[in-house]
Short mmCIF file of C-alpha atoms and ligand atoms in Angstrom, two decimals:
data_model
loop_
_atom_site.label_atom_id
_atom_site.label_comp_id
_atom_site.label_asym_id
_atom_site.label_seq_id
_atom_site.Cartn_x
_atom_site.Cartn_y
_atom_site.Cartn_z
CA MET A 29 -73.26 -42.46 19.64
CA ARG A 30 -77.07 -42.42 19.38
CA ILE A 31 -78.82 -40.87 16.38
CA LEU A 32 -82.57 -40.31 16.16
CA VAL A 33 -84.06 -40.11 12.67
CA LEU A 34 -87.65 -38.85 12.71
CA GLY A 35 -89.58 -39.96 9.63
CA ALA A 36 -88.86 -42.85 7.25
CA GLY A 37 -89.76 -41.16 3.97
CA PHE A 38 -87.37 -40.28 1.14
CA GLY A 39 -85.13 -38.24 3.45
CA GLY A 40 -85.15 -40.50 6.51
CA LEU A 41 -84.55 -43.69 4.51
CA GLU A 42 -81.62 -42.23 2.57
CA LEU A 43 -80.04 -40.74 5.68
CA THR A 44 -80.37 -43.95 7.68
CA THR A 45 -78.96 -46.00 4.80
CA SER A 46 -75.94 -43.71 4.36
CA LEU A 47 -75.08 -43.73 8.06
CA SER A 48 -75.59 -47.49 8.39
CA GLU A 49 -73.31 -48.09 5.38
CA GLU A 50 -70.66 -45.87 6.90
CA PHE A 51 -70.75 -46.94 10.55
CA GLY A 52 -72.69 -50.21 10.79
CA ASP A 53 -73.09 -51.32 14.40
CA ASP A 54 -70.73 -48.58 15.65
CA VAL A 55 -73.67 -46.18 15.90
CA GLU A 56 -77.14 -46.67 17.34
CA ILE A 57 -79.67 -45.30 14.86
CA THR A 58 -83.33 -45.25 15.83
CA LEU A 59 -85.62 -44.57 12.87
CA ILE A 60 -89.20 -43.69 13.87
CA ASP A 61 -92.25 -43.51 11.61
CA LYS A 62 -95.96 -43.85 12.30
CA GLY A 63 -96.54 -45.70 9.02
CA ASP A 64 -95.93 -49.37 8.28
CA GLY A 65 -94.44 -48.86 4.84
CA PHE A 66 -92.99 -46.41 2.33
CA VAL A 67 -94.83 -45.37 -0.86
CA PHE A 68 -93.21 -43.29 -3.62
CA GLY A 69 -95.24 -40.19 -4.54
CA PHE A 70 -95.34 -41.29 -8.18
CA SER A 71 -96.73 -44.70 -7.18
CA LYS A 72 -99.86 -42.89 -5.99
CA LEU A 73 -100.53 -41.84 -9.60
CA ASP A 74 -99.83 -45.38 -10.83
CA VAL A 75 -102.43 -46.85 -8.45
CA MET A 76 -104.96 -44.10 -9.10
CA PHE A 77 -104.85 -44.61 -12.87
CA GLY A 78 -104.98 -48.41 -12.56
CA ARG A 79 -101.41 -48.98 -13.80
CA THR A 80 -100.62 -51.10 -10.74
CA ILE A 81 -102.25 -52.22 -7.50
CA ALA A 82 -101.80 -50.87 -3.98
CA GLU A 83 -100.09 -54.03 -2.65
CA ARG A 84 -97.23 -53.62 -5.15
CA VAL A 85 -96.30 -50.08 -4.17
CA VAL A 86 -96.21 -50.26 -0.36
CA HIS A 87 -92.69 -51.16 0.81
CA PRO A 88 -93.03 -52.50 4.37
CA TYR A 89 -90.63 -51.20 6.99
CA ARG A 90 -90.47 -54.65 8.55
CA ASP A 91 -88.02 -55.49 5.71
CA LEU A 92 -85.66 -52.78 6.88
CA LEU A 93 -82.78 -54.72 8.39
CA LYS A 94 -79.64 -52.62 8.49
CA PRO A 95 -76.62 -52.78 10.75
CA GLY A 96 -76.97 -50.31 13.61
CA VAL A 97 -80.59 -49.43 12.76
CA THR A 98 -83.70 -50.07 14.83
CA PHE A 99 -87.01 -49.19 13.21
CA VAL A 100 -89.78 -48.14 15.59
CA GLN A 101 -93.30 -47.86 14.24
CA SER A 102 -94.90 -45.21 16.41
CA THR A 103 -96.39 -41.73 16.30
CA ILE A 104 -94.12 -38.97 17.56
CA ARG A 105 -96.12 -36.76 19.94
CA SER A 106 -93.52 -34.16 20.93
CA ILE A 107 -90.00 -33.10 19.98
CA ASP A 108 -87.55 -31.31 22.26
CA PRO A 109 -84.80 -30.10 19.90
CA THR A 110 -82.65 -28.78 22.75
CA ALA A 111 -82.58 -32.09 24.64
CA LYS A 112 -82.76 -34.10 21.36
CA ARG A 113 -85.57 -36.07 22.88
CA VAL A 114 -88.94 -37.18 21.55
CA GLU A 115 -92.07 -38.60 23.15
CA THR A 116 -93.83 -41.28 21.13
CA ASP A 117 -96.66 -43.73 21.65
CA ALA A 118 -93.87 -46.30 22.19
CA GLY A 119 -92.23 -44.20 24.91
CA PRO A 120 -89.46 -41.57 24.97
CA PHE A 121 -86.27 -41.64 22.86
CA GLU A 122 -83.18 -39.52 23.39
CA ALA A 123 -80.05 -39.12 21.28
CA ASP A 124 -76.77 -37.28 20.74
CA LEU A 125 -77.76 -36.17 17.23
CA MET A 126 -81.21 -35.85 15.71
CA VAL A 127 -82.58 -35.52 12.16
CA VAL A 128 -86.10 -34.28 11.47
CA ALA A 129 -87.42 -35.75 8.21
CA LEU A 130 -91.15 -35.65 8.92
CA GLY A 131 -92.26 -34.23 5.56
CA ALA A 132 -95.36 -32.12 5.03
CA ASP A 133 -98.80 -32.98 6.41
CA LEU A 134 -101.79 -32.76 4.10
CA HIS A 135 -105.06 -31.07 5.10
CA PRO A 136 -107.96 -31.61 2.68
CA GLU A 137 -110.33 -30.41 5.42
CA ALA A 138 -108.71 -26.94 5.24
CA THR A 139 -110.43 -26.28 1.89
CA PRO A 140 -114.17 -25.79 2.47
CA GLY A 141 -116.22 -28.39 0.60
CA LEU A 142 -113.27 -30.48 -0.60
CA VAL A 143 -113.81 -33.50 1.63
CA GLU A 144 -117.57 -33.56 0.89
CA SER A 145 -117.55 -32.77 -2.82
CA GLY A 146 -114.07 -33.39 -4.23
CA HIS A 147 -111.15 -35.83 -4.10
CA GLU A 148 -107.55 -35.23 -3.15
CA PHE A 149 -104.85 -37.38 -4.74
CA TYR A 150 -101.80 -36.52 -2.57
CA THR A 151 -102.33 -38.81 0.44
CA VAL A 152 -101.94 -42.57 0.08
CA PRO A 153 -105.60 -43.31 1.02
CA GLY A 154 -106.85 -40.45 -1.19
CA ALA A 155 -104.94 -41.60 -4.28
CA PHE A 156 -105.76 -45.28 -3.73
CA ALA A 157 -109.49 -44.50 -3.29
CA LEU A 158 -109.50 -42.54 -6.55
CA ARG A 159 -108.78 -45.73 -8.48
CA ASP A 160 -112.43 -46.79 -8.02
CA VAL A 161 -113.80 -43.27 -8.45
CA LEU A 162 -112.01 -42.91 -11.80
CA ALA A 163 -112.99 -46.40 -12.92
CA GLU A 164 -116.66 -45.48 -12.40
CA PHE A 165 -116.44 -41.92 -13.78
CA PRO A 166 -118.88 -41.60 -16.69
CA GLY A 167 -117.09 -38.59 -18.21
CA GLY A 168 -117.69 -34.88 -17.67
CA ARG A 169 -115.75 -31.83 -16.48
CA VAL A 170 -112.54 -32.83 -14.70
CA VAL A 171 -110.53 -30.18 -12.88
CA VAL A 172 -107.05 -30.90 -11.49
CA GLY A 173 -106.28 -28.08 -9.09
CA VAL A 174 -103.97 -26.81 -6.38
CA THR A 175 -105.44 -25.35 -3.17
CA SER A 176 -102.38 -23.73 -1.51
CA THR A 177 -98.66 -23.12 -1.74
CA PRO A 178 -96.11 -24.55 -1.25
CA PHE A 179 -97.06 -27.99 -2.55
CA LYS A 180 -95.05 -31.18 -3.12
CA CYS A 181 -93.76 -32.17 -6.52
CA PRO A 182 -94.83 -29.13 -8.57
CA PRO A 183 -94.93 -31.22 -11.82
CA ALA A 184 -97.46 -33.71 -10.34
CA PRO A 185 -100.65 -31.73 -11.18
CA SER A 186 -99.50 -31.34 -14.82
CA GLU A 187 -98.67 -35.05 -15.02
CA THR A 188 -102.09 -35.86 -13.53
CA ALA A 189 -103.92 -33.76 -16.13
CA LEU A 190 -102.06 -35.57 -18.95
CA LEU A 191 -102.77 -38.97 -17.38
CA VAL A 192 -106.48 -38.08 -17.00
CA HIS A 193 -106.48 -37.35 -20.74
CA ASP A 194 -105.02 -40.80 -21.55
CA PHE A 195 -107.35 -42.50 -19.07
CA LEU A 196 -110.50 -40.94 -20.56
CA THR A 197 -109.29 -41.49 -24.13
CA GLU A 198 -108.70 -45.21 -23.50
CA ARG A 199 -112.24 -45.51 -22.14
CA GLY A 200 -113.84 -43.65 -25.04
CA LEU A 201 -114.86 -40.82 -22.69
CA ARG A 202 -112.57 -38.04 -23.85
CA ASP A 203 -114.99 -36.50 -26.39
CA SER A 204 -117.69 -36.14 -23.75
CA SER A 205 -115.24 -34.70 -21.18
CA GLU A 206 -113.31 -31.50 -20.48
CA ILE A 207 -110.03 -31.28 -18.55
CA ALA A 208 -108.77 -28.15 -16.81
CA LEU A 209 -105.60 -27.62 -14.80
CA VAL A 210 -105.48 -24.89 -12.12
CA MET A 211 -102.03 -23.98 -10.81
CA PRO A 212 -100.70 -21.13 -8.66
CA LEU A 213 -97.57 -20.92 -10.83
CA GLY A 214 -97.15 -18.80 -13.96
CA ALA A 215 -95.61 -21.74 -15.87
CA PRO A 216 -95.93 -25.51 -15.28
CA ILE A 217 -92.25 -25.81 -14.23
CA PRO A 218 -90.94 -22.27 -13.68
CA PRO A 219 -87.19 -23.11 -13.49
CA SER A 220 -87.31 -24.98 -16.80
CA PRO A 221 -88.63 -22.94 -19.74
CA ASP A 222 -88.05 -26.02 -21.98
CA ALA A 223 -90.16 -28.31 -19.82
CA SER A 224 -92.84 -25.65 -19.37
CA ALA A 225 -93.06 -25.09 -23.14
CA ALA A 226 -93.27 -28.85 -23.80
CA LEU A 227 -96.04 -29.22 -21.21
CA LEU A 228 -98.01 -26.23 -22.53
CA GLU A 229 -97.75 -27.72 -26.02
CA ALA A 230 -98.93 -31.10 -24.72
CA PHE A 231 -101.91 -29.42 -22.96
CA ALA A 232 -102.81 -27.56 -26.17
CA GLU A 233 -102.56 -30.72 -28.32
CA ARG A 234 -104.82 -32.60 -25.90
CA GLY A 235 -107.32 -29.79 -25.31
CA ILE A 236 -106.43 -29.39 -21.62
CA ALA A 237 -107.38 -25.90 -20.38
CA TRP A 238 -104.48 -24.27 -18.52
CA HIS A 239 -105.32 -21.80 -15.71
CA PRO A 240 -102.05 -20.32 -14.38
CA GLU A 241 -101.64 -18.18 -11.26
CA GLN A 242 -104.88 -19.40 -9.68
CA LEU A 243 -105.62 -21.25 -6.47
CA ILE A 244 -108.84 -23.08 -5.69
CA ILE A 245 -110.00 -21.98 -2.24
CA SER A 246 -113.41 -23.67 -1.90
CA VAL A 247 -115.67 -26.25 -3.44
CA ASP A 248 -119.39 -25.59 -3.82
CA GLY A 249 -120.80 -29.08 -4.23
CA ASP A 250 -124.43 -27.89 -4.55
CA ARG A 251 -123.69 -25.65 -7.53
CA ARG A 252 -120.84 -27.94 -8.80
CA VAL A 253 -118.38 -25.06 -9.00
CA LEU A 254 -114.84 -24.53 -7.74
CA VAL A 255 -114.13 -21.07 -6.38
CA CYS A 256 -110.69 -19.58 -7.10
CA ALA A 257 -108.89 -17.01 -4.92
CA SER A 258 -109.42 -14.48 -7.75
CA GLY A 259 -113.19 -14.98 -7.51
CA THR A 260 -113.33 -16.94 -10.79
CA GLU A 261 -115.66 -19.94 -10.67
CA LEU A 262 -115.02 -23.15 -12.60
CA PRO A 263 -117.75 -25.73 -13.15
CA TYR A 264 -116.72 -29.33 -12.42
CA ASP A 265 -117.99 -32.87 -12.18
CA LEU A 266 -114.79 -34.42 -10.81
CA PHE A 267 -112.30 -32.36 -8.80
CA LEU A 268 -108.84 -33.88 -8.29
CA ALA A 269 -107.20 -31.69 -5.65
CA VAL A 270 -103.75 -31.02 -4.33
CA PRO A 271 -104.65 -30.38 -0.67
CA VAL A 272 -103.27 -27.76 1.72
CA HIS A 273 -99.75 -28.60 2.99
CA ARG A 274 -98.54 -27.76 6.52
CA PRO A 275 -95.63 -28.89 8.67
CA PRO A 276 -96.64 -31.76 10.96
CA THR A 277 -98.21 -30.39 14.18
CA VAL A 278 -95.50 -32.05 16.26
CA VAL A 279 -92.88 -29.99 14.38
CA LEU A 280 -94.89 -26.77 14.68
CA ASP A 281 -95.23 -27.36 18.43
CA SER A 282 -91.48 -28.03 18.82
CA GLY A 283 -90.59 -24.39 18.23
CA MET A 284 -88.36 -25.30 15.27
CA CYS A 285 -90.48 -23.56 12.59
CA VAL A 286 -90.05 -19.97 11.45
CA ASP A 287 -92.69 -18.56 9.06
CA GLY A 288 -94.13 -22.03 8.53
CA TRP A 289 -91.30 -24.49 7.93
CA VAL A 290 -87.98 -25.46 9.56
CA PRO A 291 -85.11 -23.17 8.56
CA VAL A 292 -81.75 -24.88 8.01
CA ASP A 293 -78.26 -23.90 6.98
CA PRO A 294 -78.62 -24.38 3.19
CA LEU A 295 -75.13 -25.90 2.94
CA THR A 296 -75.16 -28.28 5.93
CA LEU A 297 -78.89 -28.83 6.71
CA GLU A 298 -78.25 -28.14 10.38
CA THR A 299 -81.06 -26.28 12.17
CA ALA A 300 -80.66 -23.45 14.69
CA PHE A 301 -80.44 -26.22 17.35
CA PRO A 302 -76.86 -27.60 17.47
CA GLY A 303 -76.71 -31.26 16.50
CA VAL A 304 -80.25 -31.21 15.07
CA TYR A 305 -80.60 -31.47 11.28
CA ALA A 306 -83.71 -31.24 9.11
CA VAL A 307 -84.12 -32.54 5.56
CA GLY A 308 -86.84 -32.71 2.91
CA ASP A 309 -90.32 -31.26 2.74
CA VAL A 310 -90.35 -30.13 6.38
CA THR A 311 -87.65 -27.52 5.70
CA SER A 312 -87.67 -24.10 4.06
CA VAL A 313 -84.28 -24.75 2.43
CA GLY A 314 -85.40 -23.25 -0.90
CA THR A 315 -85.71 -26.30 -3.14
CA PRO A 316 -89.11 -27.63 -4.25
CA LYS A 317 -90.78 -30.15 -1.97
CA ALA A 318 -89.80 -33.33 -3.81
CA GLY A 319 -88.27 -36.68 -2.97
CA VAL A 320 -85.14 -36.18 -5.04
CA PHE A 321 -84.30 -33.04 -3.11
CA ALA A 322 -85.07 -34.70 0.24
CA GLU A 323 -82.72 -37.50 -0.79
CA GLY A 324 -79.92 -35.11 -1.80
CA GLN A 325 -80.26 -33.21 1.46
CA ALA A 326 -80.24 -36.46 3.45
CA SER A 327 -77.06 -37.55 1.77
CA VAL A 328 -75.31 -34.28 2.69
CA ALA A 329 -76.69 -34.29 6.26
CA ALA A 330 -75.38 -37.86 6.63
CA GLN A 331 -71.91 -36.73 5.52
CA GLN A 332 -72.03 -33.80 7.91
CA ILE A 333 -72.96 -36.17 10.74
CA ALA A 334 -70.30 -38.68 9.70
CA ALA A 335 -67.65 -35.97 9.71
CA ALA A 336 -68.83 -34.73 13.12
CA LEU A 337 -68.61 -38.28 14.50
CA ARG A 338 -65.05 -38.60 13.21
CA GLY A 339 -64.10 -35.16 14.49
CA GLN A 340 -63.31 -34.02 10.93
CA ASP A 341 -64.59 -31.21 8.71
CA ALA A 342 -67.21 -32.30 6.16
CA THR A 343 -66.02 -32.01 2.58
CA GLU A 344 -69.42 -31.94 0.85
CA THR A 345 -72.10 -29.28 1.14
CA TYR A 346 -75.58 -29.17 -0.36
CA ASP A 347 -75.77 -27.90 -3.95
CA GLY A 348 -79.55 -27.86 -4.51
CA THR A 349 -79.57 -30.15 -7.56
CA GLY A 350 -82.12 -32.80 -8.38
CA ILE A 351 -83.53 -34.81 -11.27
CA CYS A 352 -87.29 -34.71 -11.79
CA TYR A 353 -89.04 -37.20 -14.03
CA LEU A 354 -92.06 -35.87 -15.87
CA GLU A 355 -94.85 -38.16 -17.08
CA PHE A 356 -96.29 -37.09 -20.44
CA GLY A 357 -98.59 -40.13 -20.73
CA HIS A 358 -98.35 -42.91 -23.35
CA ASP A 359 -95.27 -44.25 -21.46
CA GLN A 360 -93.33 -41.14 -22.41
CA VAL A 361 -91.25 -39.59 -19.62
CA ALA A 362 -89.02 -36.51 -19.68
CA LYS A 363 -86.17 -35.75 -17.31
CA VAL A 364 -85.42 -32.29 -15.94
CA GLU A 365 -82.22 -31.65 -14.06
CA VAL A 366 -82.80 -28.62 -11.86
CA THR A 367 -80.40 -26.62 -9.74
CA PHE A 368 -81.59 -24.39 -6.92
CA LEU A 369 -78.34 -22.82 -5.82
CA SER A 370 -78.64 -20.02 -3.33
CA GLY A 371 -77.87 -16.68 -4.96
CA HIS A 372 -78.59 -17.94 -8.51
CA ALA A 373 -81.85 -18.10 -10.48
CA PRO A 374 -83.03 -21.75 -10.48
CA HIS A 375 -82.53 -23.44 -13.81
CA GLY A 376 -83.37 -26.82 -15.37
CA ASP A 377 -82.76 -28.40 -18.78
CA MET A 378 -85.16 -31.01 -20.17
CA GLU A 379 -84.31 -34.29 -21.88
CA GLY A 380 -86.99 -36.32 -23.72
CA PRO A 381 -89.82 -37.21 -23.38
CA SER A 382 -89.04 -40.77 -24.47
CA SER A 383 -89.75 -44.39 -23.60
CA VAL A 384 -86.08 -44.84 -22.67
CA LEU A 385 -86.54 -42.24 -19.93
CA ALA A 386 -89.69 -44.07 -18.80
CA GLU A 387 -87.39 -47.06 -18.17
CA ASP A 388 -84.93 -44.73 -16.45
CA LYS A 389 -87.66 -43.65 -14.04
CA VAL A 390 -88.51 -47.27 -13.23
CA ALA A 391 -84.81 -47.93 -12.61
CA PHE A 392 -84.67 -44.89 -10.30
CA GLY A 393 -87.42 -46.38 -8.12
CA THR A 394 -86.09 -49.94 -8.09
CA SER A 395 -82.57 -48.75 -7.24
CA ARG A 396 -83.88 -46.85 -4.20
CA ILE A 397 -85.86 -49.83 -2.93
CA ARG A 398 -82.80 -52.07 -3.32
CA ARG A 399 -80.61 -49.53 -1.54
CA TRP A 400 -82.97 -48.67 1.31
CA PHE A 401 -84.58 -52.07 1.92
CA GLY A 402 -81.82 -54.40 0.67
CA ARG A 403 -84.21 -56.30 -1.61
CA ASP A 404 -85.79 -56.03 -5.05
CA TRP A 405 -89.09 -54.26 -5.65
CA ALA A 406 -91.58 -57.13 -5.58
CA THR A 407 -93.69 -56.92 -8.72
CA ASP A 408 -95.99 -59.90 -8.23
C1 FAD B 527 -98.71 -37.50 -6.35
C2 FAD B 527 -97.27 -37.24 -5.97
C3 FAD B 527 -96.26 -37.50 -6.89
C4 FAD B 527 -94.94 -37.26 -6.56
N1 FAD B 527 -93.95 -37.55 -7.48
C5 FAD B 527 -92.67 -37.30 -7.17
C6 FAD B 527 -91.64 -37.60 -8.11
O1 FAD B 527 -91.90 -38.11 -9.21
N2 FAD B 527 -90.36 -37.32 -7.75
C7 FAD B 527 -90.06 -36.76 -6.53
O2 FAD B 527 -88.88 -36.53 -6.26
N3 FAD B 527 -91.01 -36.46 -5.63
C8 FAD B 527 -92.30 -36.73 -5.91
N4 FAD B 527 -93.28 -36.45 -5.00
C9 FAD B 527 -92.93 -35.75 -3.74
C10 FAD B 527 -92.34 -36.69 -2.70
O3 FAD B 527 -93.22 -37.76 -2.44
C11 FAD B 527 -92.06 -35.94 -1.40
O4 FAD B 527 -91.54 -34.67 -1.67
C12 FAD B 527 -91.06 -36.72 -0.56
O5 FAD B 527 -91.66 -37.91 -0.11
C13 FAD B 527 -90.56 -35.90 0.62
O6 FAD B 527 -89.68 -36.67 1.39
P1 FAD B 527 -89.54 -36.39 2.96
O7 FAD B 527 -88.58 -37.40 3.47
O8 FAD B 527 -89.29 -34.96 3.22
O9 FAD B 527 -91.00 -36.67 3.56
P2 FAD B 527 -91.91 -37.95 3.41
O10 FAD B 527 -91.43 -38.85 2.35
O11 FAD B 527 -93.31 -37.43 3.32
O12 FAD B 527 -91.71 -38.70 4.80
C14 FAD B 527 -92.15 -38.18 6.02
C15 FAD B 527 -92.42 -39.34 6.96
O13 FAD B 527 -92.69 -38.83 8.28
C16 FAD B 527 -93.69 -39.63 8.87
N5 FAD B 527 -94.36 -38.83 9.93
C17 FAD B 527 -94.93 -37.61 9.81
N6 FAD B 527 -95.39 -37.19 11.02
C18 FAD B 527 -95.08 -38.18 11.91
C19 FAD B 527 -95.28 -38.33 13.31
N7 FAD B 527 -95.88 -37.39 14.07
N8 FAD B 527 -94.84 -39.46 13.89
C20 FAD B 527 -94.21 -40.44 13.16
N9 FAD B 527 -94.00 -40.34 11.84
C21 FAD B 527 -94.43 -39.22 11.21
C22 FAD B 527 -94.64 -39.96 7.72
O14 FAD B 527 -95.37 -41.14 8.01
C23 FAD B 527 -93.66 -40.14 6.55
O15 FAD B 527 -93.31 -41.49 6.33
C24 FAD B 527 -94.62 -36.72 -5.29
C25 FAD B 527 -95.63 -36.49 -4.34
C26 FAD B 527 -96.94 -36.76 -4.68
C27 FAD B 527 -98.01 -36.52 -3.65
#
């Protein structure tokens, strides 16, 4: 049995690990990714704010040695979901079952003026480059803003605004600076009124201006203003942007997308193409685009595949739950357990923030690296 896993992010790594644990060399899993290593989304913020260095947060795929798994570093150029075949720069690959875990592509160039006169912090190069930009920032008007929906990790812009506050305070620049947060949502974390209230209180305490239900659609670098979809203009000196998200072109061209993203059965993660599953940010399954949800979906898809391989019925279906960690700054982290169950209003309770939960978040990351790569997260 040959299984193709497209994308070695949160979803692809978890799915490959689960199947390798279950079947070892009895299946042939080919995991394909164009990158040479995995980076957690939250590590981007750590590098950007100088809390760690780039070398410590890139987990090379060359370490990925799992029974039954071959990792291929190559760009996927086309996907045929009917034939379960892909064309890559390393040649064609074909399989009996296929999983699409290619995430969301980021397009800073889709927002006029952003590339020339702003900075995005969602790509690895963008976030890593911001480390130097922030280190040299003399203070001024900082705007953290979202340019389109949907976007990954809805808490990340709020966390970024709080971390900017700490960063400027530590450098003695807070009094000469202003921080604004522009979000398309009506509340920072809509499914969790507790977490939203705690964040709004934290913004108020720190003097962070909150602009809900707004999107930034262009950047006028000459006039130093950000233009919102409503027509409102916000002056800025440093714009930290969440760029436009789209499905990868190769997925769009495959004919798997409907109204933007890949629809899946919300219980099994199977697509409209028999034997082809999709997990994570590339889907329109109804959960936020976040690693914890990609991981949960991968785990269920792996069980569905395992059951199919054994000729049994799968016992577990996807329940839309996930734990989000929320950085409040000052090493204080909160935890929100959210459930997005189809047919029910999404809901999440908040725990913390506390320094114990900050340790919990670190443990979450190290446990995934140990599980997926079979080694400890190198910290030196
Ligand atoms: C700043 C920031 C902070 C975040 N914080 C959190 C957090 O605290 N908790 C959380 O749960 N989530 C967080 N996220 C979101 C999280 O990173 C993503 O939602 C998660 O990585 C999605 O997993 P995925 O497997 O769907 O896609 P990804 O992890 O994006 O993986 C997709 C993979 O596909 C590969 N790929 C794409 N196209 C091709 C191609 N044509 N050929 C070959 N390979 C290709 C990519 O290289 C990539 O490795 C954060 C994101 C950001 C930007």
